[in-house]
mmCIF file of C-alpha atoms and ligand atoms in Angstrom:
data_model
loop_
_atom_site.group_PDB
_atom_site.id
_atom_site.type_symbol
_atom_site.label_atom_id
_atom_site.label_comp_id
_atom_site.label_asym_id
_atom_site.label_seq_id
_atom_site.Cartn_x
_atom_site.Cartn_y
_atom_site.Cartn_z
ATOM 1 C CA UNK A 1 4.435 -29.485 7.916
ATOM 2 C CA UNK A 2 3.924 -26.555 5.986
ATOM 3 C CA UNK A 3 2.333 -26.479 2.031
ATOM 4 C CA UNK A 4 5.146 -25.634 -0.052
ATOM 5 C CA UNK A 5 4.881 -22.241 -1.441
ATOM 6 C CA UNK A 6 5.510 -22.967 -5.027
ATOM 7 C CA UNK A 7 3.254 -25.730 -5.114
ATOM 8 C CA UNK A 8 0.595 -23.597 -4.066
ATOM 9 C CA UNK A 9 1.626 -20.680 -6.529
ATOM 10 C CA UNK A 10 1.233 -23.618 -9.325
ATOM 11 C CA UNK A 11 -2.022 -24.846 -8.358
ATOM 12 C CA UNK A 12 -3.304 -21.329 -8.895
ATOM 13 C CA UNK A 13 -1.780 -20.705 -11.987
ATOM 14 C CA UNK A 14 -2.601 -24.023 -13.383
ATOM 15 C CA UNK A 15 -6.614 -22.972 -13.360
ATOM 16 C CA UNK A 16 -5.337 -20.756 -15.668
ATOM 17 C CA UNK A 17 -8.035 -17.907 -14.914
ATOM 18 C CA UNK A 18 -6.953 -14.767 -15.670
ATOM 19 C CA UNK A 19 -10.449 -12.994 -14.042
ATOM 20 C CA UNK A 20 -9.400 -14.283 -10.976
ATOM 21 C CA UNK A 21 -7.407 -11.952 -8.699
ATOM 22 C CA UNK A 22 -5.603 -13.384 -5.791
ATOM 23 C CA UNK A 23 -5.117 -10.978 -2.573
ATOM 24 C CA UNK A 24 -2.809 -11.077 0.766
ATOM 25 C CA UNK A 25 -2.102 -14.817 0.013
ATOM 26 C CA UNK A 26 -1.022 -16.416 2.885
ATOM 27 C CA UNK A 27 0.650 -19.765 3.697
ATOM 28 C CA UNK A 28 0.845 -21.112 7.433
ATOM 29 C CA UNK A 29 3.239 -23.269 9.465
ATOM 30 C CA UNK A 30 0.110 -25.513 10.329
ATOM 31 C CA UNK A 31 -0.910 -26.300 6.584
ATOM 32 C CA UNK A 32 -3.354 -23.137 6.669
ATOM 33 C CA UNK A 33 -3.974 -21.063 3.642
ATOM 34 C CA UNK A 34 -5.693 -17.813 3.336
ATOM 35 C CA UNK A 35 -6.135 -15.616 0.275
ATOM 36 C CA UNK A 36 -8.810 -13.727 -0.949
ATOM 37 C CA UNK A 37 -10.333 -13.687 -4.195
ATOM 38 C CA UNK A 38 -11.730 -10.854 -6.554
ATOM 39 C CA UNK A 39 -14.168 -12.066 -9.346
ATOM 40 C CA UNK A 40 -17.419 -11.780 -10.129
ATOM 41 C CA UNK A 41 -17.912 -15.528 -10.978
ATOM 42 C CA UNK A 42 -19.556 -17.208 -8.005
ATOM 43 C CA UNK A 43 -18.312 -20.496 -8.239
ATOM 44 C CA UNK A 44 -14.603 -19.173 -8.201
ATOM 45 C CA UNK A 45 -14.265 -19.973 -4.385
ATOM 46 C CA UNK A 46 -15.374 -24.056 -5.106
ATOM 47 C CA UNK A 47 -12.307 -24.049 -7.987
ATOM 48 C CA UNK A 48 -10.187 -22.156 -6.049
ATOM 49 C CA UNK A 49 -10.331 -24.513 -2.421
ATOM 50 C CA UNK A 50 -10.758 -27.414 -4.367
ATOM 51 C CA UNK A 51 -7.755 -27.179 -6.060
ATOM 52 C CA UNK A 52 -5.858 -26.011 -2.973
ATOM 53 C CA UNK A 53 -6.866 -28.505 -0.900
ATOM 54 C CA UNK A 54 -5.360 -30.993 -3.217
ATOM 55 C CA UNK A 55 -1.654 -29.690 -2.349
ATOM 56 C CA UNK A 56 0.337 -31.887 0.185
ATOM 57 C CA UNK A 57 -0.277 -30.729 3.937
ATOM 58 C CA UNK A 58 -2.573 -28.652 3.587
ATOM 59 C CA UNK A 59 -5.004 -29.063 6.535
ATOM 60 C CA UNK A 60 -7.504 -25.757 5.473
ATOM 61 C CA UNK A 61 -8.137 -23.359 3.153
ATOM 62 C CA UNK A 62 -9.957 -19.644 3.780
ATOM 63 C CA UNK A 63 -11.368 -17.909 1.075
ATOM 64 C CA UNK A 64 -12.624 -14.712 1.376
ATOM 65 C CA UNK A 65 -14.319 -13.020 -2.406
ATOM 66 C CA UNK A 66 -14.877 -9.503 -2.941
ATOM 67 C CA UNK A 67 -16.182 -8.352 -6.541
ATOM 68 C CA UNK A 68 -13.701 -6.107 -8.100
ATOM 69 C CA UNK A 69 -14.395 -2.578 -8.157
ATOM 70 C CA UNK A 70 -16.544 -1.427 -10.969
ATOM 71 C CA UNK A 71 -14.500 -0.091 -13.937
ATOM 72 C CA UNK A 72 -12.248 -3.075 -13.438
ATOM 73 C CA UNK A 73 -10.779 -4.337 -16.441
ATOM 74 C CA UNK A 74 -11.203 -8.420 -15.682
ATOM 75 C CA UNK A 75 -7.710 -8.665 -16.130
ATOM 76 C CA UNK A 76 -6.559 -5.373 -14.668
ATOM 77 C CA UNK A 77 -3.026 -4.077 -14.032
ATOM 78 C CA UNK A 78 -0.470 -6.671 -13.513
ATOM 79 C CA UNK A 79 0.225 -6.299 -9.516
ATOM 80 C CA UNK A 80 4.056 -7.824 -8.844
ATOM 81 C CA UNK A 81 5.618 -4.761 -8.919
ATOM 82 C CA UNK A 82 9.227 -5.047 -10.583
ATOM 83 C CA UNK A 83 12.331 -3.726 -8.552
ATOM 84 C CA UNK A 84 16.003 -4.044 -10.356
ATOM 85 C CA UNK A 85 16.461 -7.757 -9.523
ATOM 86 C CA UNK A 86 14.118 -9.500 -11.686
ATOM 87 C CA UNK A 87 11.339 -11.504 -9.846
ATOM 88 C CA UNK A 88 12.023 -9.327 -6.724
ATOM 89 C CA UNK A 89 8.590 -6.859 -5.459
ATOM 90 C CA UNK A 90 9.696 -5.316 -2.738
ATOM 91 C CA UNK A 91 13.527 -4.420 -1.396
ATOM 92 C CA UNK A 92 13.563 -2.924 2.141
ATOM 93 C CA UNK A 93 16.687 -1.848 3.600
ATOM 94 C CA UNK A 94 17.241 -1.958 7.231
ATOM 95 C CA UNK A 95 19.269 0.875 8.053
ATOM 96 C CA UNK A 96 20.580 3.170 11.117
ATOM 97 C CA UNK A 97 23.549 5.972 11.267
ATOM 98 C CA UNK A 98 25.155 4.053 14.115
ATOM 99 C CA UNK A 99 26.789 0.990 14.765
ATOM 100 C CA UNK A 100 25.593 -1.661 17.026
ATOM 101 C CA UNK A 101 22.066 -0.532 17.576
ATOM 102 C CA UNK A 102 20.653 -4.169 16.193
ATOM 103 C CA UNK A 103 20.074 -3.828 12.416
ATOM 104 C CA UNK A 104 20.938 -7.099 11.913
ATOM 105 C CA UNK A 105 18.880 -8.758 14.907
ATOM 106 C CA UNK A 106 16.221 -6.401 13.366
ATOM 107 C CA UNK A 107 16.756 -7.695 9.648
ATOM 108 C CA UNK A 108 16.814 -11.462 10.614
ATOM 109 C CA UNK A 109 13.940 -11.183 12.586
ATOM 110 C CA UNK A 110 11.757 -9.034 10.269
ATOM 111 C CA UNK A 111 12.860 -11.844 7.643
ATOM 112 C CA UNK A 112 12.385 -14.885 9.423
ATOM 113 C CA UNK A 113 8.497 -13.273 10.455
ATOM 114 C CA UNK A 114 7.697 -12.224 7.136
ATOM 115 C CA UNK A 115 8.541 -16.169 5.365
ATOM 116 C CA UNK A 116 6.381 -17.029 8.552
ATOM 117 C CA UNK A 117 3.350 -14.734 7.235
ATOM 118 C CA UNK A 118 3.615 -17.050 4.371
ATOM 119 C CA UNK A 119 5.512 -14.167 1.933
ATOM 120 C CA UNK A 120 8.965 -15.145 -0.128
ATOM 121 C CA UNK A 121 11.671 -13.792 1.389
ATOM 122 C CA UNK A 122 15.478 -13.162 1.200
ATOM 123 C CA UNK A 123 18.067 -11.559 3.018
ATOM 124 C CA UNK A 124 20.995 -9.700 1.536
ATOM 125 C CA UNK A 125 23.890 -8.539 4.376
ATOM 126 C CA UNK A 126 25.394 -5.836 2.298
ATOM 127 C CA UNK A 127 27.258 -5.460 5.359
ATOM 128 C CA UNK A 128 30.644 -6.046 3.474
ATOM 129 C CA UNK A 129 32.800 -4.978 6.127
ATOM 130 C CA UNK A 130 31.410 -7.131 8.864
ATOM 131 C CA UNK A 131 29.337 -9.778 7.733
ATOM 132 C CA UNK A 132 27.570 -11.647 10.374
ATOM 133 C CA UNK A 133 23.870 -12.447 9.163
ATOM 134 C CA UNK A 134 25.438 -16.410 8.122
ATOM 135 C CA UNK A 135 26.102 -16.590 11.610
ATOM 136 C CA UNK A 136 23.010 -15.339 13.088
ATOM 137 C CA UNK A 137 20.446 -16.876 10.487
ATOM 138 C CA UNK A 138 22.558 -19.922 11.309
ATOM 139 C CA UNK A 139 23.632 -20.355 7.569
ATOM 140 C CA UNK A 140 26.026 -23.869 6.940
ATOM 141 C CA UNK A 141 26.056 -24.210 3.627
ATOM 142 C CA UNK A 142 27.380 -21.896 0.902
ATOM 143 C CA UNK A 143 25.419 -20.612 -2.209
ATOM 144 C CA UNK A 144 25.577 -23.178 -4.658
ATOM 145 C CA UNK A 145 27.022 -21.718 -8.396
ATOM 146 C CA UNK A 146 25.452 -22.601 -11.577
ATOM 147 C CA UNK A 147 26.122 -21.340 -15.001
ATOM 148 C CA UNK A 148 23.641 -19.087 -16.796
ATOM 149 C CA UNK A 149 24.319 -19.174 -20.593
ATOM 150 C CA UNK A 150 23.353 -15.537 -20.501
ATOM 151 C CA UNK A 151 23.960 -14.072 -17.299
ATOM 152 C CA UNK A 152 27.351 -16.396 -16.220
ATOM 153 C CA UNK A 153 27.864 -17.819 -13.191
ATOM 154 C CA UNK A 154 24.648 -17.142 -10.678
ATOM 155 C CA UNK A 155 24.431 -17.917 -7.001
ATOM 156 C CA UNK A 156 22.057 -19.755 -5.806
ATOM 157 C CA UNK A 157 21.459 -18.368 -2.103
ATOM 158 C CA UNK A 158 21.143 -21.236 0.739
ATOM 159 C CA UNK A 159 17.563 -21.226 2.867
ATOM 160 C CA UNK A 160 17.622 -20.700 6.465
ATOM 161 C CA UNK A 161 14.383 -20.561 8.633
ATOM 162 C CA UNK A 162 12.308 -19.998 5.120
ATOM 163 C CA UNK A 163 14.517 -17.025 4.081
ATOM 164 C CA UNK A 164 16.992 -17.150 1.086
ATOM 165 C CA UNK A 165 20.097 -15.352 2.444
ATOM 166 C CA UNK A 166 23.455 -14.273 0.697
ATOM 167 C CA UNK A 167 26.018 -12.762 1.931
ATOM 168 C CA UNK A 168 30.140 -11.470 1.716
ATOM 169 C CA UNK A 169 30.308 -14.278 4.357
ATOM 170 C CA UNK A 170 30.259 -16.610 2.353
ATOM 171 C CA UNK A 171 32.517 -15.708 -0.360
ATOM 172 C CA UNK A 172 35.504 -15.102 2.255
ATOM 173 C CA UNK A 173 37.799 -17.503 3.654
ATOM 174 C CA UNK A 174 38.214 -17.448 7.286
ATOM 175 C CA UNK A 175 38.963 -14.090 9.159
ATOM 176 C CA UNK A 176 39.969 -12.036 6.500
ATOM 177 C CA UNK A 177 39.923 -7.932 6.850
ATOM 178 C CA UNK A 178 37.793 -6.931 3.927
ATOM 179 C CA UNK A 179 39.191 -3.497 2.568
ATOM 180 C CA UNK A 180 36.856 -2.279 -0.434
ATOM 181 C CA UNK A 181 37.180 1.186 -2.220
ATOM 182 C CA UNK A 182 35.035 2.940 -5.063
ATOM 183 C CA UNK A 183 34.545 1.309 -7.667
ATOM 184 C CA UNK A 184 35.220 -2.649 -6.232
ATOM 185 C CA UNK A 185 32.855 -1.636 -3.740
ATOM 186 C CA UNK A 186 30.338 -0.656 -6.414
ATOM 187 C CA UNK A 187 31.358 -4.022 -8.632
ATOM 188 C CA UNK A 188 30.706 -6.378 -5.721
ATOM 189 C CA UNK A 189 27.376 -5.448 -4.818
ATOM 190 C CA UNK A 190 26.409 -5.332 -8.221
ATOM 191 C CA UNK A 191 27.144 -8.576 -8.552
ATOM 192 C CA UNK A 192 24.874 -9.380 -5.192
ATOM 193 C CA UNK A 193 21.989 -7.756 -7.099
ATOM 194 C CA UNK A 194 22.487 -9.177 -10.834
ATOM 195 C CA UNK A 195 24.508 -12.787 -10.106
ATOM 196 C CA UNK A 196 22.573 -13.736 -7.366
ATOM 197 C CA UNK A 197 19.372 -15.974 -8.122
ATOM 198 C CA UNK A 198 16.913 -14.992 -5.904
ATOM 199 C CA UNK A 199 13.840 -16.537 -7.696
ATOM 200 C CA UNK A 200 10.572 -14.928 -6.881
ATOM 201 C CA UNK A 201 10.122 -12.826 -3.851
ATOM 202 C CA UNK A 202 7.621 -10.562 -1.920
ATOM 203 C CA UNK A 203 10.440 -8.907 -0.202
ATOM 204 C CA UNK A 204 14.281 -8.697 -0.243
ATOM 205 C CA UNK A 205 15.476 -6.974 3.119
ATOM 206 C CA UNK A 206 19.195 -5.586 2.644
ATOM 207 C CA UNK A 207 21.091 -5.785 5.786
ATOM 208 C CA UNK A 208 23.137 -2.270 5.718
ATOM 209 C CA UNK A 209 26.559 -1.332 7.610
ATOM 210 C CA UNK A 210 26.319 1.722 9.824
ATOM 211 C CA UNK A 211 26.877 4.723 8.586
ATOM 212 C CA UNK A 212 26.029 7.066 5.634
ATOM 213 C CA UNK A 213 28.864 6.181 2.843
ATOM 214 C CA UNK A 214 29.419 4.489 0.272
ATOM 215 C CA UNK A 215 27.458 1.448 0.382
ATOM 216 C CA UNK A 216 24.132 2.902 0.900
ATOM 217 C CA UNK A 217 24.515 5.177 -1.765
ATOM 218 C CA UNK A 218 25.869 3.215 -3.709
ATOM 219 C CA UNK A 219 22.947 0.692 -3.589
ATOM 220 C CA UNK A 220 20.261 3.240 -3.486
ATOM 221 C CA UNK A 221 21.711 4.327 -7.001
ATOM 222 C CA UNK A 222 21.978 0.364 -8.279
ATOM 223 C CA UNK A 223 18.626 -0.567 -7.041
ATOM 224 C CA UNK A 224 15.381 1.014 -6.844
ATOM 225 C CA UNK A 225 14.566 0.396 -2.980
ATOM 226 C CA UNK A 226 11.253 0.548 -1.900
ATOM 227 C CA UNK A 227 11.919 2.289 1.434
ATOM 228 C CA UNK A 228 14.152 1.634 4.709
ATOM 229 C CA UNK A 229 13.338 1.041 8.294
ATOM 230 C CA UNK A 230 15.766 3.094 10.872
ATOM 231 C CA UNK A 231 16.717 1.375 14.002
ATOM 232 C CA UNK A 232 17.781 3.251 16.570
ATOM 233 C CA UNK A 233 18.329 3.356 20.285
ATOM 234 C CA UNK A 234 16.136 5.583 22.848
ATOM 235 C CA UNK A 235 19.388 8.060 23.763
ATOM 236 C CA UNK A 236 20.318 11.317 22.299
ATOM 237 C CA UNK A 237 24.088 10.095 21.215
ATOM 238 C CA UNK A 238 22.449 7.057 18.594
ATOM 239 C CA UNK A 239 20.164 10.148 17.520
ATOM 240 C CA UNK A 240 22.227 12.929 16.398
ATOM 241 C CA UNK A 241 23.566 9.735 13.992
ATOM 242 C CA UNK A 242 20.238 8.392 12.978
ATOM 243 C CA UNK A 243 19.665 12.558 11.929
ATOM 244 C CA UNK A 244 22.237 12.298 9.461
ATOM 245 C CA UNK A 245 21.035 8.514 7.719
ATOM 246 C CA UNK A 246 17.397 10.232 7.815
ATOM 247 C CA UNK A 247 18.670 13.207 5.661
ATOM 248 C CA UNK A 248 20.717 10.837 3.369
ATOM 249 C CA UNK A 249 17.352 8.864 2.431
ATOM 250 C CA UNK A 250 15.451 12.025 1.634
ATOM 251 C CA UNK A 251 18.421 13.404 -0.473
ATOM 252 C CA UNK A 252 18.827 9.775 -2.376
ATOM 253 C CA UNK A 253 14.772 9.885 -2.368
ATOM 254 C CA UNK A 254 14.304 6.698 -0.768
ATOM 255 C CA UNK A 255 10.977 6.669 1.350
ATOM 256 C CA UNK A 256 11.358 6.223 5.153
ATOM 257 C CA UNK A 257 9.180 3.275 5.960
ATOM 258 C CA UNK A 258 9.389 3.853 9.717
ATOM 259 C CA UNK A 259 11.294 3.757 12.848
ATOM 260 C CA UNK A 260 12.050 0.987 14.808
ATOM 261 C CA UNK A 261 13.222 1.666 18.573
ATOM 262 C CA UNK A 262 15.543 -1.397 19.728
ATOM 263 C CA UNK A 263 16.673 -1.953 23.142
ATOM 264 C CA UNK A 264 14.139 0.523 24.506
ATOM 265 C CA UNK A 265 13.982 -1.071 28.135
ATOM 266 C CA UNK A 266 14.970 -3.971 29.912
ATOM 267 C CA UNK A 267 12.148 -5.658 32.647
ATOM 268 C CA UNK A 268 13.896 -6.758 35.739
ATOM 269 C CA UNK A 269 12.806 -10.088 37.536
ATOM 270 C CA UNK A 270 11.240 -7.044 39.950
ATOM 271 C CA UNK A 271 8.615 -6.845 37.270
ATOM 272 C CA UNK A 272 9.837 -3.220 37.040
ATOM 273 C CA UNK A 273 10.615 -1.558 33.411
ATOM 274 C CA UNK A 274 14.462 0.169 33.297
ATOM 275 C CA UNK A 275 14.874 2.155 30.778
ATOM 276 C CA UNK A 276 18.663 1.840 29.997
ATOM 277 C CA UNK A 277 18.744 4.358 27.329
ATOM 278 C CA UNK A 278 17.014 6.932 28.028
ATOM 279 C CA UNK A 279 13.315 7.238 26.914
ATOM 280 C CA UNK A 280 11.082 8.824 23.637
ATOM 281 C CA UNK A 281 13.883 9.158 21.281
ATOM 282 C CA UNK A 282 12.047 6.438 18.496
ATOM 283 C CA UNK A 283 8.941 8.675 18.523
ATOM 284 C CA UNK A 284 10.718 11.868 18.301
ATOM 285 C CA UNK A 285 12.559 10.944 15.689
ATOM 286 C CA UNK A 286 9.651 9.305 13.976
ATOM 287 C CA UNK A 287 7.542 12.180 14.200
ATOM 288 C CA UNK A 288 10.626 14.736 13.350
ATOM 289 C CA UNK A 289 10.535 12.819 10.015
ATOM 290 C CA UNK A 290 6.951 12.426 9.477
ATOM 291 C CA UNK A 291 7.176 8.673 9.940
ATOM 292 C CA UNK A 292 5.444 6.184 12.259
ATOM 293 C CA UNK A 293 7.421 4.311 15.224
ATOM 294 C CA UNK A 294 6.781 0.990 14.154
ATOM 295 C CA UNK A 295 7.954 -0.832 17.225
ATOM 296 C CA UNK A 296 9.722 -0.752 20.807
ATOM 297 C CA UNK A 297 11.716 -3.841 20.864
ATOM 298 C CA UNK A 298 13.025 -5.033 24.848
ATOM 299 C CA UNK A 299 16.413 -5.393 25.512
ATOM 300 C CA UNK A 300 16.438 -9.339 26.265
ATOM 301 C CA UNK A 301 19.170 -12.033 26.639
ATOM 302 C CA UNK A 302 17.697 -14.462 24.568
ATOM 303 C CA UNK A 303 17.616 -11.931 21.743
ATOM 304 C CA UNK A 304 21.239 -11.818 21.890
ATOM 305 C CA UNK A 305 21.963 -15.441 22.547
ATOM 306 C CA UNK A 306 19.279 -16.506 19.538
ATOM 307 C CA UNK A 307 22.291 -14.188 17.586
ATOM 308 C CA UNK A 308 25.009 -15.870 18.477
ATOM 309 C CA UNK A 309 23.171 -19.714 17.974
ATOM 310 C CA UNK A 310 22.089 -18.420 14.980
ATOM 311 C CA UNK A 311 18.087 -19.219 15.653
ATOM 312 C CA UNK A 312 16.200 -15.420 15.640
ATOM 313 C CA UNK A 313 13.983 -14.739 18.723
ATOM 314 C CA UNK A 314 10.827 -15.597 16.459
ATOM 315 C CA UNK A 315 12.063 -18.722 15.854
ATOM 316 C CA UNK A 316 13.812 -19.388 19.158
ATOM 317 C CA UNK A 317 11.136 -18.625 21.320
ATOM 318 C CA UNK A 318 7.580 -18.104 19.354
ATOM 319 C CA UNK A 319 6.043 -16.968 22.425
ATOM 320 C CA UNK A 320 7.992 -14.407 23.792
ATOM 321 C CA UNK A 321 7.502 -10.922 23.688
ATOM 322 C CA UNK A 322 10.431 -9.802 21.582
ATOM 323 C CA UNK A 323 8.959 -12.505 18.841
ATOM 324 C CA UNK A 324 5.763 -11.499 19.421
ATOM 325 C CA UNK A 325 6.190 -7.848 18.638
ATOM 326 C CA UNK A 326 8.809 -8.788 15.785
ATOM 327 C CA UNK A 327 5.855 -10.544 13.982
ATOM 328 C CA UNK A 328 3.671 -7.489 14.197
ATOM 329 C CA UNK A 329 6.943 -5.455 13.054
ATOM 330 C CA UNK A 330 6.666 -7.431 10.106
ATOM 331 C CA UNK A 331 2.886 -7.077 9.412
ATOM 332 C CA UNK A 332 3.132 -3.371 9.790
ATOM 333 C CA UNK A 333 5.797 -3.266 7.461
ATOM 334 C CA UNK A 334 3.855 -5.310 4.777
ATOM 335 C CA UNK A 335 0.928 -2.911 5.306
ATOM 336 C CA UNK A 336 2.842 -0.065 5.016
ATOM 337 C CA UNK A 337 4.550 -1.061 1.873
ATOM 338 C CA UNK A 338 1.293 -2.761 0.230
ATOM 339 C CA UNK A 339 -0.609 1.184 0.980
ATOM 340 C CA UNK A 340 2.391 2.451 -0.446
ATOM 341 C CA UNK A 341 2.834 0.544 -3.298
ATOM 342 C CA UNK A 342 -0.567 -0.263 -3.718
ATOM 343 C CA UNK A 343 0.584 -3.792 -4.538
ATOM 344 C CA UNK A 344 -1.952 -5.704 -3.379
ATOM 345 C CA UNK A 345 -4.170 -7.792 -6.039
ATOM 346 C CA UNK A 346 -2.142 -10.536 -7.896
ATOM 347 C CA UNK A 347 -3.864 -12.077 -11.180
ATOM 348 C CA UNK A 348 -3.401 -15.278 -11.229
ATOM 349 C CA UNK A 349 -0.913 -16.460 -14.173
ATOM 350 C CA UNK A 350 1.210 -13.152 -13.377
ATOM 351 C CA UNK A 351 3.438 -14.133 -10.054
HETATM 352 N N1 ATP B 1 16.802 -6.147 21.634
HETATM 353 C C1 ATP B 1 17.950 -6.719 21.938
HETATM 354 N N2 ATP B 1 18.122 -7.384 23.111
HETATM 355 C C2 ATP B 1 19.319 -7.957 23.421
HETATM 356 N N3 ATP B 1 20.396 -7.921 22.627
HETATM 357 C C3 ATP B 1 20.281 -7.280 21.453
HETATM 358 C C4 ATP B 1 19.063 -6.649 21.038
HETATM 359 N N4 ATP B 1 19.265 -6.104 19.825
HETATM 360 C C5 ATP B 1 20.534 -6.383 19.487
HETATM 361 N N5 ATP B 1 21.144 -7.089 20.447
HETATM 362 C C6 ATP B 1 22.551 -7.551 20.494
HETATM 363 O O1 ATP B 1 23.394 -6.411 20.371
HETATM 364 C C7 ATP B 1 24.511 -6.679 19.530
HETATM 365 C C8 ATP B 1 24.500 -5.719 18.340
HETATM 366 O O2 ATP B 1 23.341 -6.005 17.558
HETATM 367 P P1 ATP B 1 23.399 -6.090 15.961
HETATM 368 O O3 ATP B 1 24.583 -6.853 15.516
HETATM 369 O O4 ATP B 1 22.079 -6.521 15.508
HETATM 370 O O5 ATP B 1 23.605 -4.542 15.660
HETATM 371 P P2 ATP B 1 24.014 -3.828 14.282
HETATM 372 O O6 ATP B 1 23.369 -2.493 14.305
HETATM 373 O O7 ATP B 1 23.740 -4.705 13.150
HETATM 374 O O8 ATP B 1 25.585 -3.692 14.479
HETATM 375 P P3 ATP B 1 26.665 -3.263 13.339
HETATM 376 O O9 ATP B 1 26.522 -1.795 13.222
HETATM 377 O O10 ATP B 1 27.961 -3.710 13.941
HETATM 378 O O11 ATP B 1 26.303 -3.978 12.086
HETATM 379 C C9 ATP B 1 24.380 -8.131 19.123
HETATM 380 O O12 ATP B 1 25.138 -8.913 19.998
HETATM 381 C C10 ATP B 1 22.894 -8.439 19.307
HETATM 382 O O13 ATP B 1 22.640 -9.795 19.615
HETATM 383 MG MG1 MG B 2 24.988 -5.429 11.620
#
């Protein structure tokens, strides 16, 4: 059983010591909890594992203390960065110029691993048009409605495999063709970013429709994103596609996180490595750009068929290769946005 998140977030809070900073806070499936601590006060680690330990399932607790750097104010800079959703740090959108490359196998899986590193996630499909992220997060319930004396009527977004997803799925009745234009297009997303109660999280990754139109600039203007991570295939054809959605980021000044390169080859039962789709086109594009190829994902059947049952590779099969380099997908992403950002210290009292 995992520690619950919150409860953990309250314990620290509750020592009420604002010249304690809390770093990379982590919470594990097996009741493990890193963090590390910067203070000067040497018997901040004894609070700090004392009171952790107290929490429900929690089977160990690593501390690591650093002294702040000198110059430090002890209460410093408040860390959780704000985006345009309150209570929201970081928004990443997953993007690519063509269809059908796997931005949405890439979104639930770099979703699903980051709630695994222990971080707060949700998942937005601002795929309108086609939603299918309920399907392959392996969403049942809808968003449950409350009403905010201020705000109005808020969504409450159902969990799935630790991640807090919404989506146009779930506001449509059965097969419908959705058909929005201008300015509805415009009002219904804003209403994903300012009805929807997301609560506090380290990231919010925005499942995007191909393409370079409306939606994407539309939420690039509504929301400050952090950055986006292309997907694209290996071949030339995806390419000349991803070209264009690289020089709509830079013109809407969102910063290009990275590339990710899906369905890069296929490994027969030979053993032997096939590469379907040609070969190099993630790291030419990546370094075109003057961005990093963040991974190579395999073209695998249970990638597809965790899809369709709604269970993402790094859930459906933990030790498989795709999951395995979808987890460091995710760390690599956290890095690069913590560097970025440089969000890393939390005070205690400020999450
Ligand atoms: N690495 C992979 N191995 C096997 N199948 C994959 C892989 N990546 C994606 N798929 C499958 O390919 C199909 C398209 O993937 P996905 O829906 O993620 O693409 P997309 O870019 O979101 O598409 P769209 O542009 O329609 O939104 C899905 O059936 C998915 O399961
Ligand atoms: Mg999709």
């Amino acid at each position: 059983m995992k520690p619950n998140f919150d409860a953990v977030l309250n314990a620290l809070r509750s020592l009420n010591r604002p010249d304690i900073k809390i770093k990379d806070l982590k919470v594990f499936d097996g009741g493990k909890i890193s963090l590390g601590l910067l203070t000067r006060d040497a018997t901040a680690k004894e609070t700090v594992e004392k009171a952790l330990k107290a929490i429900a399932n929690v089977t160990e607790v690593a501390v690591t203390v650093d002294a702040p750097a000198a110059g430090a104010t002890a209460t410093g800079a408040p860390s959780t960065r704000m985006t345009g959703i309150p209570g929201v740090a970081n928004i990443i959108a997953v993007s690519s110029g063509k269809g059908g490359v796997g931005k949405s196998t890439v979104s639930v899986n770099l979703a699903t691993s980051l709630a695994l590193e222990g971080y707060k996630v949700g998942l937005l499909d601002a795929d309108i048009y086609g939603p299918n992220i309920p399907t392959m997060m392996g969403v049942t319930e809808n968003p449950k409605l409350y009403m905010d004396p201020a705000k109005g009527e808020m969504f409450v977004p159902p969990v799935s495999h630790g991640v807090r997803v919404m989506s146009m799925g779930f506001l449509l009745e059965g097969d419908q063709p959705v058909i929005w234009r201008g300015p509805m297009l415009h009002n219904i997303l804003n209403q994903f970013c300012t009805r929807v109660d997301w609560g506090a999280l380290d990231y919010l990754i925005l499942d995007l429709p191909p393409g370079t139109g409306d939606v994407q600039l539309s939420l690039a203007q509504m929301l400050p994103l952090t950055g986006t991570v292309i997907v694209t295939t290996p071949q030339e054809v995806a390419l000349q596609d991803v070209r264009k959605a690289l020089h709509m980021w830079e013109k809407v000044k969102v910063p290009v996180i990275g590339v990710v390169e899906n369905m890069s080859y296929f490994k027969g039962d030979d053993g032997k490595q096939y590469n379907i789709f040609g070969q190099g086109g993630g790291d030419m594009l990546a370094k075109k750009f003057n961005t990093k190829l963040l991974a190579q994902m395999p073209l695998v059947m249970l990638v597809r068929e965790g899809g369709d049952e709604g269970k993402p590779i790094v859930v459906k099969a933990l030790e498989s290769e795709s999951a395995t380099k979808f987890r460091e997908l995710a760390r690599k992403v956290a890095t690069e946005v913590q560097n970025a950002t440089g969000d890393k210290p939390i005070e205690i009292g400020q999450f």
